[in-house]
Amino acid sequence: MSSPPGAHLPEHPDFLWENPEPKASYDVVVVGGGGHGLATAYYLAKVHGITNVAVLEKGWLAGGNMARNTTIIRSNYLWDESSGIYEHSLKLWEGLEEDLGYPILFDQRGVLNLAHSLQDVRDSVRRVNANRLNGIDAEWVDPAGVKEICPIVNISPDVRYPVLGATYQPRAGIAKHDYVAWGYARAAHAMGVDLIQNCEVTGLETSGGRITAVETSRGRIAAGKVALCAAGHSSVLAKMVGLRLPLASHPLQALVSELLEPVHPTVVMSNAVHVYVSQAHKGELVMGAGIDSYNGYGQRGSFHIIEQQMAAALELFPIFARAHLLRTWAGIVDVSPDASPIVGLTPVGGLYLNCGWGTGGFKATPGVGDCFAHTIAHDKPHPFNEPFTLERFTTGALVDEHGAAAVAH
Amino acid sequence: MQLIPCPWCGPREEAEFHYGGQAHVAYPQDPSALSDEEWAQYVFFRENPSGPFAERWSHSAGCRRWFNAVRDTRTHDLLAVYRTDEPMPEVIS
Amino acid sequence: MNFRTPTGGAIDRNTVLRFTFNGQALTGHPGDTLASALLANGVHEVGSSVKLGRPRGIVAAGSEDPTSLVQVETPFSEPMLLATTVELFDGLQARGLAGQGRLSPEPDPARYDAKHEHCDVLVVGAGPAGLVAALTAARSGARVVLVDEQNQAGGALLGVDEYLDDRPSAEWVADIVAELRTTPGVLVLERTTAFGMYQDGFVLALQKRTDHLGFAAPASVARQRVWRIRTKQTVLATGAHERPVVFADNDRPGIMLASSARTFLHRYGVLPGWRAVVFTTNDSAYCAAIDLAESGVDIPLIVDARLEAPARLATECAARGIEVRAGHVVTGTEGSARVTGVHVAGQTVPCDTLLVSGGWNPVVNLFSQARGKLRYDSELGAFVPGEELASVRVAGSATGELDLNACARQGRDAGAAAAVAAGFTPGGQVPLPVSDSRCTQRTGLVLWRVPGDEDVSFVDLQRDATVTDVLRATGAGLRSLEHIKRYTTIGTAHDQGKTSGMIAAGIVAEALGVELADQRPTTFRPPYTSVSFAALAGRNRGELHDPVRVTAIHPWHVAHGALFENVGQWKRPWYYPRDGEDLHAAVLRECRAARESVGMMDGSTLGKIDVQGGDAGKFLDMLYTNMMSTVKVGRIRYGVMCGVDGMVIDDGTVIRVGEERFLVTTTTGNAARILDWMEEWLQTEWPHLDVHCTSVTEHWATIPLVGPKSRDVLAAVAPSLDVSNEAFEFMTWQDAVVAGVPARVCRISFSGELAYEINVTAWHGLAVWEALMEAGSPYGITPYGTETMHVLRAEKGYPIIGQETDATVTPQDLGMAWAVSKKKPDFIGKRSFARVENLRTDRKQLVGLLPVDPTVLLPEGSQIVETDRLPEPPVRMLGHVTSSYPSAALGRTFALALVRSGRERIGETLYVPVEDELVPVTVTDSVLYDKEGARRDG
């Protein structure tokens, strides 16, 4: 027997990064060595020539949500503000493999967002039209079109919530999350960024309303600027300087099957029945579950959420009946009131905030890395993250992606 | 799945409950007297600690009563449950 | 060739089972696994490796096996099962896999279910420790559940031929199981794997109920069952897995764990080969060697990596002519589809089997899932439970203990402690068994790998991950085991690294020169063994996926050809097509009937909440933007509800039933949410208010009777009711007898026409509906569905919450400032209206749109732009079309839309991109029909 299709993954490079001791001082300290932190450091170095940068990670690099997400990449969001930053990100994804010199397995296999009710259809068409006018590839497909793109979707009208159609973004897709993180880490390291693992930030030091240093489990590190990229732990860090954030940290579970011959050529998402699934490069089905309702930092959720997820998945994909759940896990997602991120300046000079991505952070990695680096370098938001201020919760200028994105993955 | 001790019904499966976020956030006496910032704090901003957290639950598929709990958000261990009109009890976590 | 021993094993030799493997017809016996039956037929090569395509065999005898992946084709195709865990049945067809399975496109005919179980003490594992633990707990009177993944109790005893207390161990096991089965409150579950351990003693277990029956499985019995066990105390007696040693070409079929070979011999009466070399780091493999030798297998050599062989065992080997070479290692192997020789000290020893033992890994998966900390035991070379947990105890070889008597003692202690912790007093003490085993187990040498060709020294046989891969990872700068796992993919296959994980950690520690004691093992995640999606979905599929709610009148709708729309969980009639009608034709007809004569619909799904109490008015004043406390008894008011953020969340009518009683209606989809919303405010903010809320949605059948002839129809069925405009004013209600039953009739209208909403108890709903149909037949009464309702209300500019709104729309945006009280000091959402963003004059506002070409129907969801030519993206969008219909009353198409500064734009021409065209539209007021409200009173 020969090796089955897709069983190979490309080899990693022979060298990734060193593990330096932290220096006493950096121009910029990025707190959080996940995808966003690493990308931010990379663009700081590459675009802005700021290389005296440390990325501090309390565990292992990219071991938080970056290691735990379902790797869906798309930009078909409803509002102009969201389209702007997610499409910027998607464009960067399209050149990222070359940019990083790392095989990130970015695969534009398209994403279907299914509609199951007449209101779903209206909302979907609305989003497709908005996307097109924003220059984002999007189309509305009827059930037969859904079947053509993804033959294993059950489009029978006799199911509990029949598929009435879907939006389709052909340029959407998936990538290999670890490879992305490691690509950024390796490239950032090569430009002089220090990647410091097992280094937990325990305090933020300010003077005269300006950030001056971070206290860490490995000692004090002076910093000209500090950029928070801590996802689920953002509230805890911000509180160190008395800053309250409108965030709730929730467990979000995901799961994977064993390796299976290719059956699922695209990415399918259904907000109504809470399913999002793709088949990864080696053949495993990767699926996300709904968010656990309660606040939690424990990186574990409740099993009935997984069971509900399986039932919903089998409604849409009866062929999955005898696939097997191999592994489940949970991340901690920082959910904001309008399901949109908070990226920008803070009331503390030199302290920058990037959080609130909820379930949608992975796809934004290159885009927010680029924009956040710009924000840090210029002490001014990039136009793409300008709408995503903390102040919007005071003015009411929310970017509410609940309506069209529901669980916005 | 957590086992949640409803103060009225006793321990029940988490699936019977609805989560209500932070407890002890009172509706302002006079919202019109608040600045936009203060009002936004009430509407959108909540504590989000890693550790013991006083929060609200409703036994929505049971007695339908709301109650408060202190739960450690790191372990998800419930440390105490109490009535909505009671102050947060001292807990050891 | 037949590798079956003449006697022995727990198989039924008198019955022959036929099966095929890779198309080859073979036989086995009841009691066999697919793996044991294959070995009995001399088949070692099961599949091939996923990346390199190298042959893969059978390494272990149980669920820890890394290699024997098969696709079982009968009675229904299932991928990625281990031959070692598939029980043989007559007619089984299977084929070997190359690391990837295949999903059958046929629908799975099997049933699956779930069961809740509550107990005081859960014991996981029915080996010696688990059995003693369970019996000890059971004798205390505790409710005990004992689960075990095998088809019979015994655990490790199933794979040996030991005597306990001078009788076969099977008898000792049988006695304990018999007592357990006859003790009240005790549940023993075989073929049941505890796969997940969660919060507060919640353990998930999967029971395979009929798989072993093959074609004989009764269709009425759930094939697999998920047990949701809630336990006070848990005893984990999950045993230990033997681990191999890594050396060059260690992946060839015929290379097997020594204890597994022993299991195949004793449990299944199967010999792994005729000539077996043994490579070990500890004593246990000697027993395998001696047992196999006594069964006729030639054992030319035991290679013991320790400098000294154990004297007594070496003597026993010598007596059997087995050479023992201590201080040596296996450096490589020969063969391809099967091992043919072993390299030792530069020589090649011919053989057809190589048995390996590198020591034992306690199975700590569930303990780790329970958040127990692990500790590295340097003598064992494995992670063991490193702390005591309040409700989880570990006993037996899962602790690292390898002596049977000591394991049983741990089981007894753990069982007693668990019973006490659960509030019971230990009963009669369970005697501990004494074994006759010649293998007094003691720990051996910790050896992860033998130096050699690292490119073919496999750490993870399933993932083709080698020592080279591990060293590349550490060389690349990786230090964390999690990183190395991801770099190499070790431990990510179906077995989740059961035999490979510890070795990988050991090799990494050696490579980095660090102590394993300082390393954190990679996280053990549920499930312990893989679980089919269908088992987890259980019964919650098809009709049971989500409840279907239907009204009392539903059968009539079905009988009269209605098409249905899902609204929340409800099935609502969408429209009632007559022969050949499409949606538009049917809806135009239905609309015409309602506007010109009389129509009616089933409005029973509308949410209804009975709000009672002395403070009910005060309470509703806080929840609605408008004033409800001033509504007089007998009258009705339309109201809007906002969230604290000032965005519209629901609307509906409020009727004042009495001084202290209101009946509130909500939109169909929001009924539960609004009741919850009310309860939340009442209980958590205003518990002092005297208010009680009850859902009465399903108590009532609600029938809006709509159109100029509605009065006549109602009069015909309610002779005692004065239906005149003077006696029965708009926005009032009256109790009356309608069609012979008590009814509450409300004069409200969601269409602008004269209309009556007739409410009767659900029990009478269908009869009243039919009476109305009959009374209305002279007028051509026409039942209509949600689509017609939508058109009728849209012609009047009435928004539908959820269609015209999306959580960013205020009452003012909807043109409903009139419904926002200026008198009330406060209500939910009021403060938010004063925010900067709410004060903008260019908010999106609800307006009407009339396509310049009256035949053009705008697609709902279309966007609206300002210019007649599209610039390059991003294009500025002014808003979107929320509703759009052809209108019989207007004789043209029309739409509702949310448009930036919409009300200021009335009269302007805007453009709607539809496919490649820009459709010009005129902005109008949102009320397009009967602006004066002349039709309301008939």
XYZ file of C-alpha atoms in Angstrom, chain A residues 1-9 11-19 59-63 66-68 78-80 102 116-119 121-123 125-127 129-136 159-162 177-179 182 197 253 255-263 273 281-285 287 298-304 306-308 310-315 318-330 392-398 400 402-403, chain C residues 22 46-53 76-81 95-105 108 110 112 195 197-199 202 204 223 226 228 369-371 463 469 472 475-480 482-483 485-487 489 492-494 496 520 525-527 529-534 536-537 540-543 545-549 565-566 568-571 574 787 790 802-803 806-808 835-838 844 860-863 865 870 873-875 877 880 882 913:
226
model
C 0.000 0.000 0.000
C 1.247 3.436 -0.805
C 0.889 6.612 1.099
C -2.602 8.142 0.883
C -3.212 11.573 -0.616
C -2.628 14.524 1.637
C -0.840 12.492 4.262
C 2.290 14.550 3.888
C 2.889 17.860 5.481
C 8.890 19.785 6.489
C 9.621 22.533 8.926
C 12.876 24.410 8.534
C 15.887 23.060 10.387
C 16.073 26.191 12.449
C 13.256 28.208 14.003
C 14.422 30.463 16.814
C 16.763 30.835 19.728
C 15.718 31.006 23.334
C 3.920 29.400 28.288
C 5.136 28.133 24.946
C 4.989 30.257 21.821
C 1.620 30.195 20.075
C 0.339 27.729 22.652
C -3.236 30.058 18.116
C -2.749 26.365 18.821
C -6.419 25.774 19.461
C -21.055 42.642 7.150
C -19.900 46.063 8.207
C -17.436 48.261 6.342
C 7.520 29.239 5.366
C -31.481 27.955 7.277
C -34.351 30.404 7.589
C -35.880 33.099 5.421
C -34.318 35.716 7.688
C -31.395 34.297 3.601
C -32.125 38.004 3.840
C -29.160 38.560 6.141
C -27.880 38.326 0.734
C -27.386 41.597 2.533
C -23.883 40.556 3.515
C -24.107 42.642 -1.466
C -22.158 44.602 1.096
C -19.104 42.442 0.524
C -19.192 42.968 -3.210
C -19.440 46.724 -2.895
C -16.493 46.531 -0.529
C -14.502 44.674 -3.150
C -14.731 41.323 -1.394
C -34.523 17.974 7.642
C -35.316 20.001 10.726
C -33.603 23.149 9.469
C -33.136 22.736 5.719
C -1.930 27.414 12.454
C 1.364 26.230 13.945
C 3.170 26.866 10.701
C 6.304 29.575 13.610
C 9.037 31.867 26.590
C -14.041 24.147 22.419
C -12.320 18.974 18.137
C -10.692 16.858 15.531
C -11.313 13.445 13.995
C -8.868 10.829 12.820
C -7.422 11.020 9.309
C -9.991 10.375 6.610
C -9.906 10.252 2.845
C -10.891 13.613 1.386
C -14.655 14.163 1.489
C -27.085 25.126 13.886
C -4.601 18.891 4.950
C -3.823 15.454 6.340
C -7.465 14.446 6.289
C -8.750 15.129 9.779
C -12.100 16.844 10.210
C -14.704 21.326 13.938
C -9.576 26.935 32.607
C -9.082 26.009 28.941
C -11.752 23.410 29.261
C -15.411 23.454 28.451
C -18.410 21.289 29.158
C -19.008 18.105 27.253
C -22.661 18.671 26.436
C -19.536 18.886 22.168
C -22.500 16.528 22.072
C -24.766 19.283 20.741
C -22.013 16.499 16.967
C -25.779 16.329 16.621
C -25.807 19.515 14.589
C -22.923 18.332 12.447
C -24.673 15.080 11.586
C -27.801 16.943 10.556
C -24.817 12.555 7.659
C -21.645 11.100 6.163
C -19.788 12.001 9.364
C -21.752 9.470 11.415
C -18.903 7.031 11.791
C -16.069 9.467 11.871
C -14.496 9.440 15.304
C -13.808 12.150 17.762
C -10.107 11.893 18.463
C -9.297 14.913 20.528
C -11.126 17.847 22.064
C -9.676 20.945 23.585
C -10.592 24.455 24.580
C -16.887 53.269 20.879
C -18.605 51.699 23.858
C -19.087 55.168 25.279
C -20.206 56.884 22.088
C -22.301 53.971 20.927
C -20.455 53.641 17.602
C -20.407 49.877 17.871
C -22.106 44.964 15.775
C -23.687 39.634 15.913
C -26.483 40.099 13.425
C -8.269 -7.574 2.386
C -2.302 -5.160 8.611
C -1.770 -1.873 6.849
C 0.887 0.558 5.851
C 2.213 3.746 7.307
C 0.667 7.035 6.436
C 3.684 8.864 5.111
C 6.315 6.344 4.083
C 4.020 3.503 3.083
C -21.728 -1.042 7.955
C -18.529 0.598 6.869
C -16.552 2.219 9.666
C -13.089 3.681 9.351
C -10.038 3.672 11.572
C -10.820 0.906 14.017
C -9.315 -4.249 5.161
C -6.107 -2.707 6.314
C -5.579 1.024 6.123
C -2.746 3.298 5.239
C -3.414 5.645 8.091
C -6.524 7.165 6.517
C -10.047 5.814 6.724
C -13.001 6.202 4.426
C -16.430 7.516 5.330
C -19.361 5.660 3.874
C -21.749 7.837 1.912
C -25.770 4.907 9.074
C -27.704 2.198 13.586
C -27.309 5.496 19.346
C -13.245 8.385 27.837
C -13.440 13.077 33.010
C -14.962 16.467 33.623
C -15.962 18.849 36.356
C -18.828 13.948 35.591
C -18.350 10.101 30.065
C -25.484 0.127 18.900
C -22.884 7.229 25.934
C -23.151 10.274 31.439
C -8.137 15.144 32.751
C -9.361 15.431 36.336
C -6.607 18.014 36.713
C 2.818 9.054 12.163
C 12.456 14.148 13.483
C 15.528 18.095 14.141
C 17.925 21.322 16.871
C 15.507 23.884 15.475
C 15.357 25.507 18.880
C 12.254 23.854 20.260
C 12.218 23.112 23.964
C 8.603 22.551 24.899
C 4.102 20.656 22.983
C 6.167 22.280 20.262
C 4.803 17.137 19.337
C 3.548 19.610 16.771
C 6.808 19.747 14.842
C 3.316 15.087 14.857
C -1.373 13.079 17.256
C -2.593 9.883 15.583
C -5.585 7.729 16.538
C -2.858 9.881 20.848
C 5.716 18.984 31.745
C -7.196 15.412 26.332
C -10.519 13.678 26.048
C -11.465 11.272 24.657
C -10.122 6.378 22.951
C -11.901 7.642 19.872
C -15.691 7.917 19.894
C -17.891 7.991 16.823
C -19.661 11.238 16.055
C -22.936 9.340 15.817
C -22.147 11.548 20.667
C -25.056 12.850 18.641
C -30.659 14.205 18.963
C -30.952 13.773 15.243
C -33.658 14.101 12.651
C -36.983 14.910 14.226
C -32.678 17.296 16.771
C -34.743 20.218 17.933
C -38.359 20.081 19.049
C -40.950 20.990 16.452
C -43.671 23.233 17.795
C -41.759 28.428 7.369
C -39.562 27.663 10.391
C -37.778 29.600 15.867
C -38.960 26.101 16.690
C -42.421 26.758 15.276
C -43.803 25.618 11.975
C -45.938 30.468 4.888
C -45.701 35.989 3.732
C -45.508 40.471 5.929
C -35.543 40.944 13.335
C -36.265 41.828 9.715
C -30.656 43.960 13.526
C -29.660 45.055 17.025
C -28.407 48.399 15.714
C -25.263 58.925 23.526
C -23.264 60.702 20.826
C -23.955 58.066 18.238
C -27.695 58.104 18.894
C -30.099 54.815 9.206
C -34.298 41.715 -0.017
C -30.845 42.340 1.367
C -29.856 44.602 -1.533
C -27.592 47.495 -0.664
C -25.962 53.614 -3.058
C -20.490 52.506 -9.148
C -14.655 49.529 -4.196
C -15.057 50.203 -1.405
C -18.342 51.790 -2.419
C -23.393 52.202 1.092
C -30.115 48.093 2.695
C -35.113 45.005 4.553
C -27.173 47.427 -7.329
